[in-house]
JSON list of C-alpha atoms in Angstrom, two decimals:
[
{"chain": "X", "resi": 1, "resn": "GLY", "atom": "CA", "xyz": [0.00, 0.00, 0.00]},
{"chain": "X", "resi": 2, "resn": "GLY", "atom": "CA", "xyz": [1.34, 3.49, -0.63]},
{"chain": "X", "resi": 3, "resn": "ASP", "atom": "CA", "xyz": [1.04, 6.72, 1.28]},
{"chain": "X", "resi": 4, "resn": "GLU", "atom": "CA", "xyz": [-1.10, 8.48, -1.29]},
{"chain": "X", "resi": 5, "resn": "CYS", "atom": "CA", "xyz": [-3.34, 9.89, 1.43]},
{"chain": "X", "resi": 6, "resn": "PHE", "atom": "CA", "xyz": [-0.94, 11.35, 3.96]},
{"chain": "X", "resi": 7, "resn": "GLY", "atom": "CA", "xyz": [0.73, 14.69, 4.54]},
{"chain": "X", "resi": 8, "resn": "GLY", "atom": "CA", "xyz": [-0.52, 18.21, 3.86]},
{"chain": "X", "resi": 9, "resn": "GLU", "atom": "CA", "xyz": [-0.76, 19.39, 7.49]},
{"chain": "X", "resi": 10, "resn": "GLY", "atom": "CA", "xyz": [-4.47, 18.58, 7.54]},
{"chain": "X", "resi": 11, "resn": "GLU", "atom": "CA", "xyz": [-5.26, 20.77, 4.56]},
{"chain": "X", "resi": 12, "resn": "GLY", "atom": "CA", "xyz": [-5.79, 17.85, 2.18]},
{"chain": "X", "resi": 13, "resn": "GLU", "atom": "CA", "xyz": [-3.77, 19.27, -0.71]},
{"chain": "X", "resi": 14, "resn": "GLY", "atom": "CA", "xyz": [-3.52, 16.43, -3.23]},
{"chain": "X", "resi": 15, "resn": "GLU", "atom": "CA", "xyz": [-3.29, 13.81, -0.49]},
{"chain": "X", "resi": 16, "resn": "CYS", "atom": "CA", "xyz": [-5.64, 11.24, -2.00]},
{"chain": "X", "resi": 17, "resn": "VAL", "atom": "CA", "xyz": [-4.76, 11.01, -5.69]},
{"chain": "X", "resi": 18, "resn": "GLY", "atom": "CA", "xyz": [-6.41, 7.99, -7.24]},
{"chain": "X", "resi": 19, "resn": "LEU", "atom": "CA", "xyz": [-8.42, 7.09, -4.14]},
{"chain": "X", "resi": 20, "resn": "ARG", "atom": "CA", "xyz": [-12.20, 6.82, -3.77]},
{"chain": "X", "resi": 21, "resn": "ILE", "atom": "CA", "xyz": [-13.96, 9.23, -1.45]},
{"chain": "X", "resi": 22, "resn": "GLY", "atom": "CA", "xyz": [-17.15, 8.45, 0.44]},
{"chain": "X", "resi": 23, "resn": "LEU", "atom": "CA", "xyz": [-18.91, 11.75, 1.14]},
{"chain": "X", "resi": 24, "resn": "VAL", "atom": "CA", "xyz": [-21.30, 12.01, 4.10]},
{"chain": "X", "resi": 25, "resn": "LEU", "atom": "CA", "xyz": [-23.26, 15.25, 4.47]},
{"chain": "X", "resi": 26, "resn": "ASP", "atom": "CA", "xyz": [-25.03, 16.44, 7.60]},
{"chain": "X", "resi": 27, "resn": "LEU", "atom": "CA", "xyz": [-27.28, 18.83, 5.68]},
{"chain": "X", "resi": 28, "resn": "HIS", "atom": "CA", "xyz": [-28.51, 20.79, 8.69]},
{"chain": "X", "resi": 29, "resn": "TYR", "atom": "CA", "xyz": [-24.93, 21.49, 9.75]},
{"chain": "X", "resi": 30, "resn": "LEU", "atom": "CA", "xyz": [-23.99, 22.38, 6.19]},
{"chain": "X", "resi": 31, "resn": "GLN", "atom": "CA", "xyz": [-26.87, 24.84, 5.99]},
{"chain": "X", "resi": 32, "resn": "LEU", "atom": "CA", "xyz": [-25.76, 26.62, 9.16]},
{"chain": "X", "resi": 33, "resn": "ALA", "atom": "CA", "xyz": [-22.07, 26.63, 8.25]},
{"chain": "X", "resi": 34, "resn": "GLY", "atom": "CA", "xyz": [-22.72, 27.82, 4.70]},
{"chain": "X", "resi": 35, "resn": "SER", "atom": "CA", "xyz": [-24.92, 30.73, 5.72]},
{"chain": "X", "resi": 36, "resn": "ALA", "atom": "CA", "xyz": [-21.86, 32.95, 6.18]},
{"chain": "X", "resi": 37, "resn": "PHE", "atom": "CA", "xyz": [-20.81, 32.55, 2.52]},
{"chain": "X", "resi": 38, "resn": "SER", "atom": "CA", "xyz": [-21.93, 34.40, -0.57]},
{"chain": "X", "resi": 39, "resn": "LEU", "atom": "CA", "xyz": [-22.48, 31.58, -3.03]},
{"chain": "X", "resi": 40, "resn": "GLN", "atom": "CA", "xyz": [-25.06, 30.70, -5.63]},
{"chain": "X", "resi": 41, "resn": "THR", "atom": "CA", "xyz": [-28.64, 30.46, -4.42]},
{"chain": "X", "resi": 42, "resn": "ASP", "atom": "CA", "xyz": [-29.27, 27.27, -6.37]},
{"chain": "X", "resi": 43, "resn": "TRP", "atom": "CA", "xyz": [-26.75, 25.05, -4.64]},
{"chain": "X", "resi": 44, "resn": "ASP", "atom": "CA", "xyz": [-25.39, 22.26, -6.79]},
{"chain": "X", "resi": 45, "resn": "PRO", "atom": "CA", "xyz": [-23.90, 19.29, -4.89]},
{"chain": "X", "resi": 46, "resn": "ARG", "atom": "CA", "xyz": [-21.60, 18.63, -7.82]},
{"chain": "X", "resi": 47, "resn": "GLU", "atom": "CA", "xyz": [-19.82, 21.92, -7.13]},
{"chain": "X", "resi": 48, "resn": "LEU", "atom": "CA", "xyz": [-19.03, 20.87, -3.58]},
{"chain": "X", "resi": 49, "resn": "GLU", "atom": "CA", "xyz": [-17.76, 17.51, -4.85]},
{"chain": "X", "resi": 50, "resn": "ALA", "atom": "CA", "xyz": [-15.60, 19.20, -7.47]},
{"chain": "X", "resi": 51, "resn": "ALA", "atom": "CA", "xyz": [-14.06, 21.45, -4.82]},
{"chain": "X", "resi": 52, "resn": "LEU", "atom": "CA", "xyz": [-13.36, 18.44, -2.59]},
{"chain": "X", "resi": 53, "resn": "GLU", "atom": "CA", "xyz": [-11.82, 16.47, -5.45]},
{"chain": "X", "resi": 54, "resn": "ALA", "atom": "CA", "xyz": [-9.68, 19.43, -6.49]},
{"chain": "X", "resi": 55, "resn": "ARG", "atom": "CA", "xyz": [-8.43, 19.83, -2.93]},
{"chain": "X", "resi": 56, "resn": "THR", "atom": "CA", "xyz": [-7.64, 16.16, -2.21]},
{"chain": "X", "resi": 57, "resn": "GLY", "atom": "CA", "xyz": [-7.00, 14.62, -5.63]},
{"chain": "X", "resi": 58, "resn": "GLY", "atom": "CA", "xyz": [-9.48, 11.83, -4.88]},
{"chain": "X", "resi": 59, "resn": "SER", "atom": "CA", "xyz": [-12.74, 11.00, -6.64]},
{"chain": "X", "resi": 60, "resn": "VAL", "atom": "CA", "xyz": [-16.15, 10.89, -4.93]},
{"chain": "X", "resi": 61, "resn": "ALA", "atom": "CA", "xyz": [-17.44, 7.33, -5.34]},
{"chain": "X", "resi": 62, "resn": "CYS", "atom": "CA", "xyz": [-20.33, 7.10, -2.86]},
{"chain": "X", "resi": 63, "resn": "ARG", "atom": "CA", "xyz": [-22.61, 9.77, -1.46]},
{"chain": "X", "resi": 64, "resn": "ILE", "atom": "CA", "xyz": [-24.94, 9.88, 1.54]},
{"chain": "X", "resi": 65, "resn": "ALA", "atom": "CA", "xyz": [-26.89, 12.94, 2.67]},
{"chain": "X", "resi": 66, "resn": "CYS", "atom": "CA", "xyz": [-28.51, 12.98, 6.11]},
{"chain": "X", "resi": 67, "resn": "ASP", "atom": "CA", "xyz": [-31.37, 15.30, 6.99]},
{"chain": "X", "resi": 68, "resn": "SER", "atom": "CA", "xyz": [-34.90, 15.45, 8.32]},
{"chain": "X", "resi": 69, "resn": "GLU", "atom": "CA", "xyz": [-37.88, 15.05, 6.02]},
{"chain": "X", "resi": 70, "resn": "PRO", "atom": "CA", "xyz": [-39.53, 18.24, 4.71]},
{"chain": "X", "resi": 71, "resn": "ASP", "atom": "CA", "xyz": [-42.15, 19.72, 7.02]},
{"chain": "X", "resi": 72, "resn": "ALA", "atom": "CA", "xyz": [-45.70, 19.05, 5.94]},
{"chain": "X", "resi": 73, "resn": "ASP", "atom": "CA", "xyz": [-46.79, 22.59, 6.88]},
{"chain": "X", "resi": 74, "resn": "GLY", "atom": "CA", "xyz": [-44.82, 23.99, 3.95]},
{"chain": "X", "resi": 75, "resn": "LYS", "atom": "CA", "xyz": [-42.72, 26.35, 6.08]},
{"chain": "X", "resi": 76, "resn": "HIS", "atom": "CA", "xyz": [-39.48, 24.50, 5.36]},
{"chain": "X", "resi": 77, "resn": "GLY", "atom": "CA", "xyz": [-40.82, 21.83, 3.03]},
{"chain": "X", "resi": 78, "resn": "PRO", "atom": "CA", "xyz": [-40.61, 23.04, -0.60]},
{"chain": "X", "resi": 79, "resn": "GLY", "atom": "CA", "xyz": [-37.02, 24.29, -0.58]},
{"chain": "X", "resi": 80, "resn": "LYS", "atom": "CA", "xyz": [-35.80, 21.27, 1.33]},
{"chain": "X", "resi": 81, "resn": "ALA", "atom": "CA", "xyz": [-37.66, 18.94, -1.03]},
{"chain": "X", "resi": 82, "resn": "ARG", "atom": "CA", "xyz": [-36.01, 20.60, -4.04]},
{"chain": "X", "resi": 83, "resn": "LEU", "atom": "CA", "xyz": [-32.58, 20.21, -2.46]},
{"chain": "X", "resi": 84, "resn": "HIS", "atom": "CA", "xyz": [-33.27, 16.56, -1.70]},
{"chain": "X", "resi": 85, "resn": "GLY", "atom": "CA", "xyz": [-34.34, 16.09, -5.31]},
{"chain": "X", "resi": 86, "resn": "ARG", "atom": "CA", "xyz": [-31.08, 17.59, -6.60]},
{"chain": "X", "resi": 87, "resn": "LEU", "atom": "CA", "xyz": [-29.06, 15.41, -4.24]},
{"chain": "X", "resi": 88, "resn": "ALA", "atom": "CA", "xyz": [-30.92, 12.28, -5.36]},
{"chain": "X", "resi": 89, "resn": "ALA", "atom": "CA", "xyz": [-30.36, 13.21, -9.00]},
{"chain": "X", "resi": 90, "resn": "ALA", "atom": "CA", "xyz": [-26.63, 13.60, -8.25]},
{"chain": "X", "resi": 91, "resn": "GLY", "atom": "CA", "xyz": [-26.49, 10.05, -6.89]},
{"chain": "X", "resi": 92, "resn": "TYR", "atom": "CA", "xyz": [-26.87, 10.63, -3.16]},
{"chain": "X", "resi": 93, "resn": "ARG", "atom": "CA", "xyz": [-28.62, 8.15, -0.92]},
{"chain": "X", "resi": 94, "resn": "LEU", "atom": "CA", "xyz": [-30.86, 10.18, 1.35]},
{"chain": "X", "resi": 95, "resn": "ALA", "atom": "CA", "xyz": [-31.02, 9.14, 5.00]},
{"chain": "X", "resi": 96, "resn": "LEU", "atom": "CA", "xyz": [-34.03, 11.09, 6.28]},
{"chain": "X", "resi": 97, "resn": "SER", "atom": "CA", "xyz": [-35.28, 11.21, 9.85]},
{"chain": "X", "resi": 98, "resn": "PRO", "atom": "CA", "xyz": [-38.84, 12.32, 10.73]},
{"chain": "X", "resi": 99, "resn": "SER", "atom": "CA", "xyz": [-39.60, 15.99, 10.13]},
{"chain": "X", "resi": 100, "resn": "LYS", "atom": "CA", "xyz": [-39.14, 18.60, 12.83]},
{"chain": "X", "resi": 101, "resn": "ALA", "atom": "CA", "xyz": [-42.89, 18.69, 13.34]},
{"chain": "X", "resi": 102, "resn": "VAL", "atom": "CA", "xyz": [-42.74, 15.00, 14.31]},
{"chain": "X", "resi": 103, "resn": "SER", "atom": "CA", "xyz": [-39.34, 14.67, 16.01]},
{"chain": "X", "resi": 104, "resn": "ARG", "atom": "CA", "xyz": [-39.15, 18.20, 17.55]},
{"chain": "X", "resi": 105, "resn": "THR", "atom": "CA", "xyz": [-35.53, 18.34, 16.39]},
{"chain": "X", "resi": 106, "resn": "GLN", "atom": "CA", "xyz": [-33.86, 19.87, 13.35]},
{"chain": "X", "resi": 107, "resn": "GLY", "atom": "CA", "xyz": [-31.86, 18.03, 10.74]},
{"chain": "X", "resi": 108, "resn": "ALA", "atom": "CA", "xyz": [-30.55, 14.50, 10.75]},
{"chain": "X", "resi": 109, "resn": "THR", "atom": "CA", "xyz": [-30.12, 12.40, 13.86]},
{"chain": "X", "resi": 110, "resn": "ASP", "atom": "CA", "xyz": [-26.62, 11.54, 15.06]},
{"chain": "X", "resi": 111, "resn": "VAL", "atom": "CA", "xyz": [-27.51, 7.89, 14.49]},
{"chain": "X", "resi": 112, "resn": "ASP", "atom": "CA", "xyz": [-28.19, 8.53, 10.79]},
{"chain": "X", "resi": 113, "resn": "VAL", "atom": "CA", "xyz": [-24.84, 10.27, 10.34]},
{"chain": "X", "resi": 114, "resn": "ALA", "atom": "CA", "xyz": [-22.90, 7.64, 12.30]},
{"chain": "X", "resi": 115, "resn": "CYS", "atom": "CA", "xyz": [-24.53, 4.81, 10.33]},
{"chain": "X", "resi": 116, "resn": "ALA", "atom": "CA", "xyz": [-23.59, 6.59, 7.10]},
{"chain": "X", "resi": 117, "resn": "MET", "atom": "CA", "xyz": [-19.97, 6.76, 8.27]},
{"chain": "X", "resi": 118, "resn": "PHE", "atom": "CA", "xyz": [-19.96, 3.02, 8.96]},
{"chain": "X", "resi": 119, "resn": "GLU", "atom": "CA", "xyz": [-21.61, 2.35, 5.59]},
{"chain": "X", "resi": 120, "resn": "VAL", "atom": "CA", "xyz": [-18.80, 4.19, 3.78]},
{"chain": "X", "resi": 121, "resn": "ALA", "atom": "CA", "xyz": [-16.25, 2.18, 5.75]},
{"chain": "X", "resi": 122, "resn": "GLY", "atom": "CA", "xyz": [-17.84, -1.10, 4.63]},
{"chain": "X", "resi": 123, "resn": "ALA", "atom": "CA", "xyz": [-19.34, -2.18, 7.96]},
{"chain": "X", "resi": 124, "resn": "PHE", "atom": "CA", "xyz": [-22.55, -3.35, 6.31]},
{"chain": "X", "resi": 125, "resn": "SER", "atom": "CA", "xyz": [-21.14, -4.89, 3.14]},
{"chain": "X", "resi": 126, "resn": "PRO", "atom": "CA", "xyz": [-18.27, -7.21, 2.08]},
{"chain": "X", "resi": 127, "resn": "SER", "atom": "CA", "xyz": [-16.12, -4.22, 1.12]},
{"chain": "X", "resi": 128, "resn": "PRO", "atom": "CA", "xyz": [-16.16, -0.45, 1.62]},
{"chain": "X", "resi": 129, "resn": "CYS", "atom": "CA", "xyz": [-17.49, 1.82, -1.11]},
{"chain": "X", "resi": 130, "resn": "ALA", "atom": "CA", "xyz": [-14.55, 4.18, -0.60]},
{"chain": "X", "resi": 131, "resn": "ASP", "atom": "CA", "xyz": [-10.95, 4.40, 0.58]},
{"chain": "X", "resi": 132, "resn": "VAL", "atom": "CA", "xyz": [-11.44, 7.77, 2.25]},
{"chain": "X", "resi": 133, "resn": "LEU", "atom": "CA", "xyz": [-14.27, 9.11, 4.41]},
{"chain": "X", "resi": 134, "resn": "ALA", "atom": "CA", "xyz": [-15.18, 12.77, 4.03]},
{"chain": "X", "resi": 135, "resn": "LEU", "atom": "CA", "xyz": [-17.59, 13.81, 6.78]},
{"chain": "X", "resi": 136, "resn": "VAL", "atom": "CA", "xyz": [-19.20, 17.25, 6.51]},
{"chain": "X", "resi": 137, "resn": "ALA", "atom": "CA", "xyz": [-20.23, 17.78, 10.13]},
{"chain": "X", "resi": 138, "resn": "GLY", "atom": "CA", "xyz": [-18.79, 19.77, 13.00]},
{"chain": "X", "resi": 139, "resn": "ASP", "atom": "CA", "xyz": [-20.25, 17.96, 15.99]},
{"chain": "X", "resi": 140, "resn": "ALA", "atom": "CA", "xyz": [-17.69, 16.47, 18.38]},
{"chain": "X", "resi": 141, "resn": "ASP", "atom": "CA", "xyz": [-20.26, 13.78, 19.23]},
{"chain": "X", "resi": 142, "resn": "PHE", "atom": "CA", "xyz": [-19.08, 11.97, 16.08]},
{"chain": "X", "resi": 143, "resn": "LEU", "atom": "CA", "xyz": [-15.57, 11.44, 17.46]},
{"chain": "X", "resi": 144, "resn": "PRO", "atom": "CA", "xyz": [-16.30, 7.92, 18.83]},
{"chain": "X", "resi": 145, "resn": "ALA", "atom": "CA", "xyz": [-17.75, 6.88, 15.46]},
{"chain": "X", "resi": 146, "resn": "LEU", "atom": "CA", "xyz": [-14.74, 8.40, 13.68]},
{"chain": "X", "resi": 147, "resn": "ARG", "atom": "CA", "xyz": [-12.36, 6.45, 15.88]},
{"chain": "X", "resi": 148, "resn": "ALA", "atom": "CA", "xyz": [-14.34, 3.26, 15.28]},
{"chain": "X", "resi": 149, "resn": "VAL", "atom": "CA", "xyz": [-14.38, 3.51, 11.47]},
{"chain": "X", "resi": 150, "resn": "LEU", "atom": "CA", "xyz": [-10.65, 4.25, 11.45]},
{"chain": "X", "resi": 151, "resn": "GLN", "atom": "CA", "xyz": [-10.10, 0.86, 13.06]},
{"chain": "X", "resi": 152, "resn": "ARG", "atom": "CA", "xyz": [-11.10, -0.69, 9.74]},
{"chain": "X", "resi": 153, "resn": "PRO", "atom": "CA", "xyz": [-7.88, -1.23, 7.76]},
{"chain": "X", "resi": 154, "resn": "GLU", "atom": "CA", "xyz": [-9.67, -0.72, 4.43]},
{"chain": "X", "resi": 155, "resn": "LEU", "atom": "CA", "xyz": [-10.29, 2.92, 5.29]},
{"chain": "X", "resi": 156, "resn": "ARG", "atom": "CA", "xyz": [-7.13, 4.80, 4.36]},
{"chain": "X", "resi": 157, "resn": "ARG", "atom": "CA", "xyz": [-8.03, 8.21, 5.73]},
{"chain": "X", "resi": 158, "resn": "ALA", "atom": "CA", "xyz": [-10.87, 10.31, 7.12]},
{"chain": "X", "resi": 159, "resn": "TYR", "atom": "CA", "xyz": [-11.55, 14.00, 6.76]},
{"chain": "X", "resi": 160, "resn": "VAL", "atom": "CA", "xyz": [-13.79, 15.97, 9.07]},
{"chain": "X", "resi": 161, "resn": "ILE", "atom": "CA", "xyz": [-14.94, 18.95, 7.02]},
{"chain": "X", "resi": 162, "resn": "ALA", "atom": "CA", "xyz": [-16.16, 21.80, 9.20]},
{"chain": "X", "resi": 163, "resn": "GLY", "atom": "CA", "xyz": [-16.31, 25.56, 9.29]},
{"chain": "X", "resi": 164, "resn": "ALA", "atom": "CA", "xyz": [-13.35, 27.51, 10.61]},
{"chain": "X", "resi": 165, "resn": "GLY", "atom": "CA", "xyz": [-13.92, 28.61, 14.17]},
{"chain": "X", "resi": 166, "resn": "ALA", "atom": "CA", "xyz": [-16.77, 26.13, 14.61]},
{"chain": "X", "resi": 167, "resn": "VAL", "atom": "CA", "xyz": [-14.57, 23.30, 15.89]},
{"chain": "X", "resi": 168, "resn": "SER", "atom": "CA", "xyz": [-13.35, 23.33, 19.47]},
{"chain": "X", "resi": 169, "resn": "ARG", "atom": "CA", "xyz": [-9.62, 23.09, 20.17]},
{"chain": "X", "resi": 170, "resn": "ARG", "atom": "CA", "xyz": [-10.24, 19.84, 22.03]},
{"chain": "X", "resi": 171, "resn": "TYR", "atom": "CA", "xyz": [-12.02, 18.27, 19.05]},
{"chain": "X", "resi": 172, "resn": "ARG", "atom": "CA", "xyz": [-9.41, 19.62, 16.65]},
{"chain": "X", "resi": 173, "resn": "ASP", "atom": "CA", "xyz": [-6.61, 18.06, 18.73]},
{"chain": "X", "resi": 174, "resn": "ALA", "atom": "CA", "xyz": [-8.50, 14.77, 19.00]},
{"chain": "X", "resi": 175, "resn": "ILE", "atom": "CA", "xyz": [-8.86, 14.57, 15.21]},
{"chain": "X", "resi": 176, "resn": "ALA", "atom": "CA", "xyz": [-5.17, 15.32, 14.71]},
{"chain": "X", "resi": 177, "resn": "ALA", "atom": "CA", "xyz": [-4.24, 12.65, 17.25]},
{"chain": "X", "resi": 178, "resn": "GLU", "atom": "CA", "xyz": [-5.93, 9.96, 15.19]},
{"chain": "X", "resi": 179, "resn": "GLY", "atom": "CA", "xyz": [-3.07, 9.90, 12.69]},
{"chain": "X", "resi": 180, "resn": "ARG", "atom": "CA", "xyz": [-5.16, 8.91, 9.68]},
{"chain": "X", "resi": 181, "resn": "ALA", "atom": "CA", "xyz": [-7.68, 11.69, 10.24]},
{"chain": "X", "resi": 182, "resn": "ALA", "atom": "CA", "xyz": [-7.49, 15.38, 9.43]},
{"chain": "X", "resi": 183, "resn": "LEU", "atom": "CA", "xyz": [-9.62, 18.48, 9.69]},
{"chain": "X", "resi": 184, "resn": "LEU", "atom": "CA", "xyz": [-10.33, 20.06, 6.31]},
{"chain": "X", "resi": 185, "resn": "PRO", "atom": "CA", "xyz": [-11.77, 23.60, 6.49]},
{"chain": "X", "resi": 186, "resn": "LEU", "atom": "CA", "xyz": [-15.21, 23.79, 4.92]},
{"chain": "X", "resi": 187, "resn": "ASP", "atom": "CA", "xyz": [-14.43, 27.42, 4.14]},
{"chain": "X", "resi": 188, "resn": "ALA", "atom": "CA", "xyz": [-11.71, 26.30, 1.71]},
{"chain": "X", "resi": 189, "resn": "LEU", "atom": "CA", "xyz": [-14.24, 24.23, -0.24]},
{"chain": "X", "resi": 190, "resn": "LEU", "atom": "CA", "xyz": [-17.10, 26.72, -0.22]},
{"chain": "X", "resi": 191, "resn": "GLY", "atom": "CA", "xyz": [-14.70, 29.45, -1.28]},
{"chain": "X", "resi": 192, "resn": "GLN", "atom": "CA", "xyz": [-14.01, 27.57, -4.52]},
{"chain": "X", "resi": 193, "resn": "MET", "atom": "CA", "xyz": [-17.67, 27.54, -5.49]},
{"chain": "X", "resi": 194, "resn": "ALA", "atom": "CA", "xyz": [-19.22, 30.23, -7.69]},
{"chain": "X", "resi": 195, "resn": "PRO", "atom": "CA", "xyz": [-20.12, 33.53, -5.97]},
{"chain": "X", "resi": 196, "resn": "GLY", "atom": "CA", "xyz": [-23.72, 34.44, -5.30]},
{"chain": "X", "resi": 197, "resn": "VAL", "atom": "CA", "xyz": [-25.90, 33.73, -2.29]},
{"chain": "X", "resi": 198, "resn": "LEU", "atom": "CA", "xyz": [-26.08, 30.23, -0.86]},
{"chain": "X", "resi": 199, "resn": "ASP", "atom": "CA", "xyz": [-29.23, 28.88, 0.74]},
{"chain": "X", "resi": 200, "resn": "LEU", "atom": "CA", "xyz": [-28.78, 25.14, 1.17]},
{"chain": "X", "resi": 201, "resn": "ARG", "atom": "CA", "xyz": [-32.53, 24.65, 1.55]},
{"chain": "X", "resi": 202, "resn": "ALA", "atom": "CA", "xyz": [-32.83, 25.92, -2.03]},
{"chain": "X", "resi": 203, "resn": "GLY", "atom": "CA", "xyz": [-35.22, 28.73, -1.14]},
{"chain": "X", "resi": 204, "resn": "ARG", "atom": "CA", "xyz": [-34.51, 32.13, -2.64]},
{"chain": "X", "resi": 205, "resn": "ARG", "atom": "CA", "xyz": [-33.72, 35.05, -0.38]}
]
């Protein structure tokens, strides 16, 4: 095995040339983190993938997006439903928890995101769908799941992709201590996407 996926001081610059990336999106987190950026209103998941591939040198091979179902009252439903449709058209498997009106919580559950991480690492199939996990989520609660998937030898590396300033020093240090894990700034990826205004629920402002 080579070291195609190491180095770069956590920035991910060309670290994963020729390797397959499994991309897991916590859409509620991504909405909150992306609100500070001026990007296109009609968010295209392929642009985020292209930015990730350009940064790491890898190729996105499997895609899972975690979120809650659209609200039936229409307040958050239409825009979210359009985003989910674009993600499905781009090849994402949608892992949807009950809507906020039912669950009283926003976004995906931690269980959905953790299961998606294990799916990328091949825990539920004979082999993993990717060599590298790219997790777009900033919650330190995922650290135990991150450590667990990194125990699988098939997984070469894991990236936690989160907004600058949104990750605690303790979580940042814990990621760095894993050796095969690195923090990749979400800002660096969003900054490569076309300017405009980004609303990840696909509603126009």
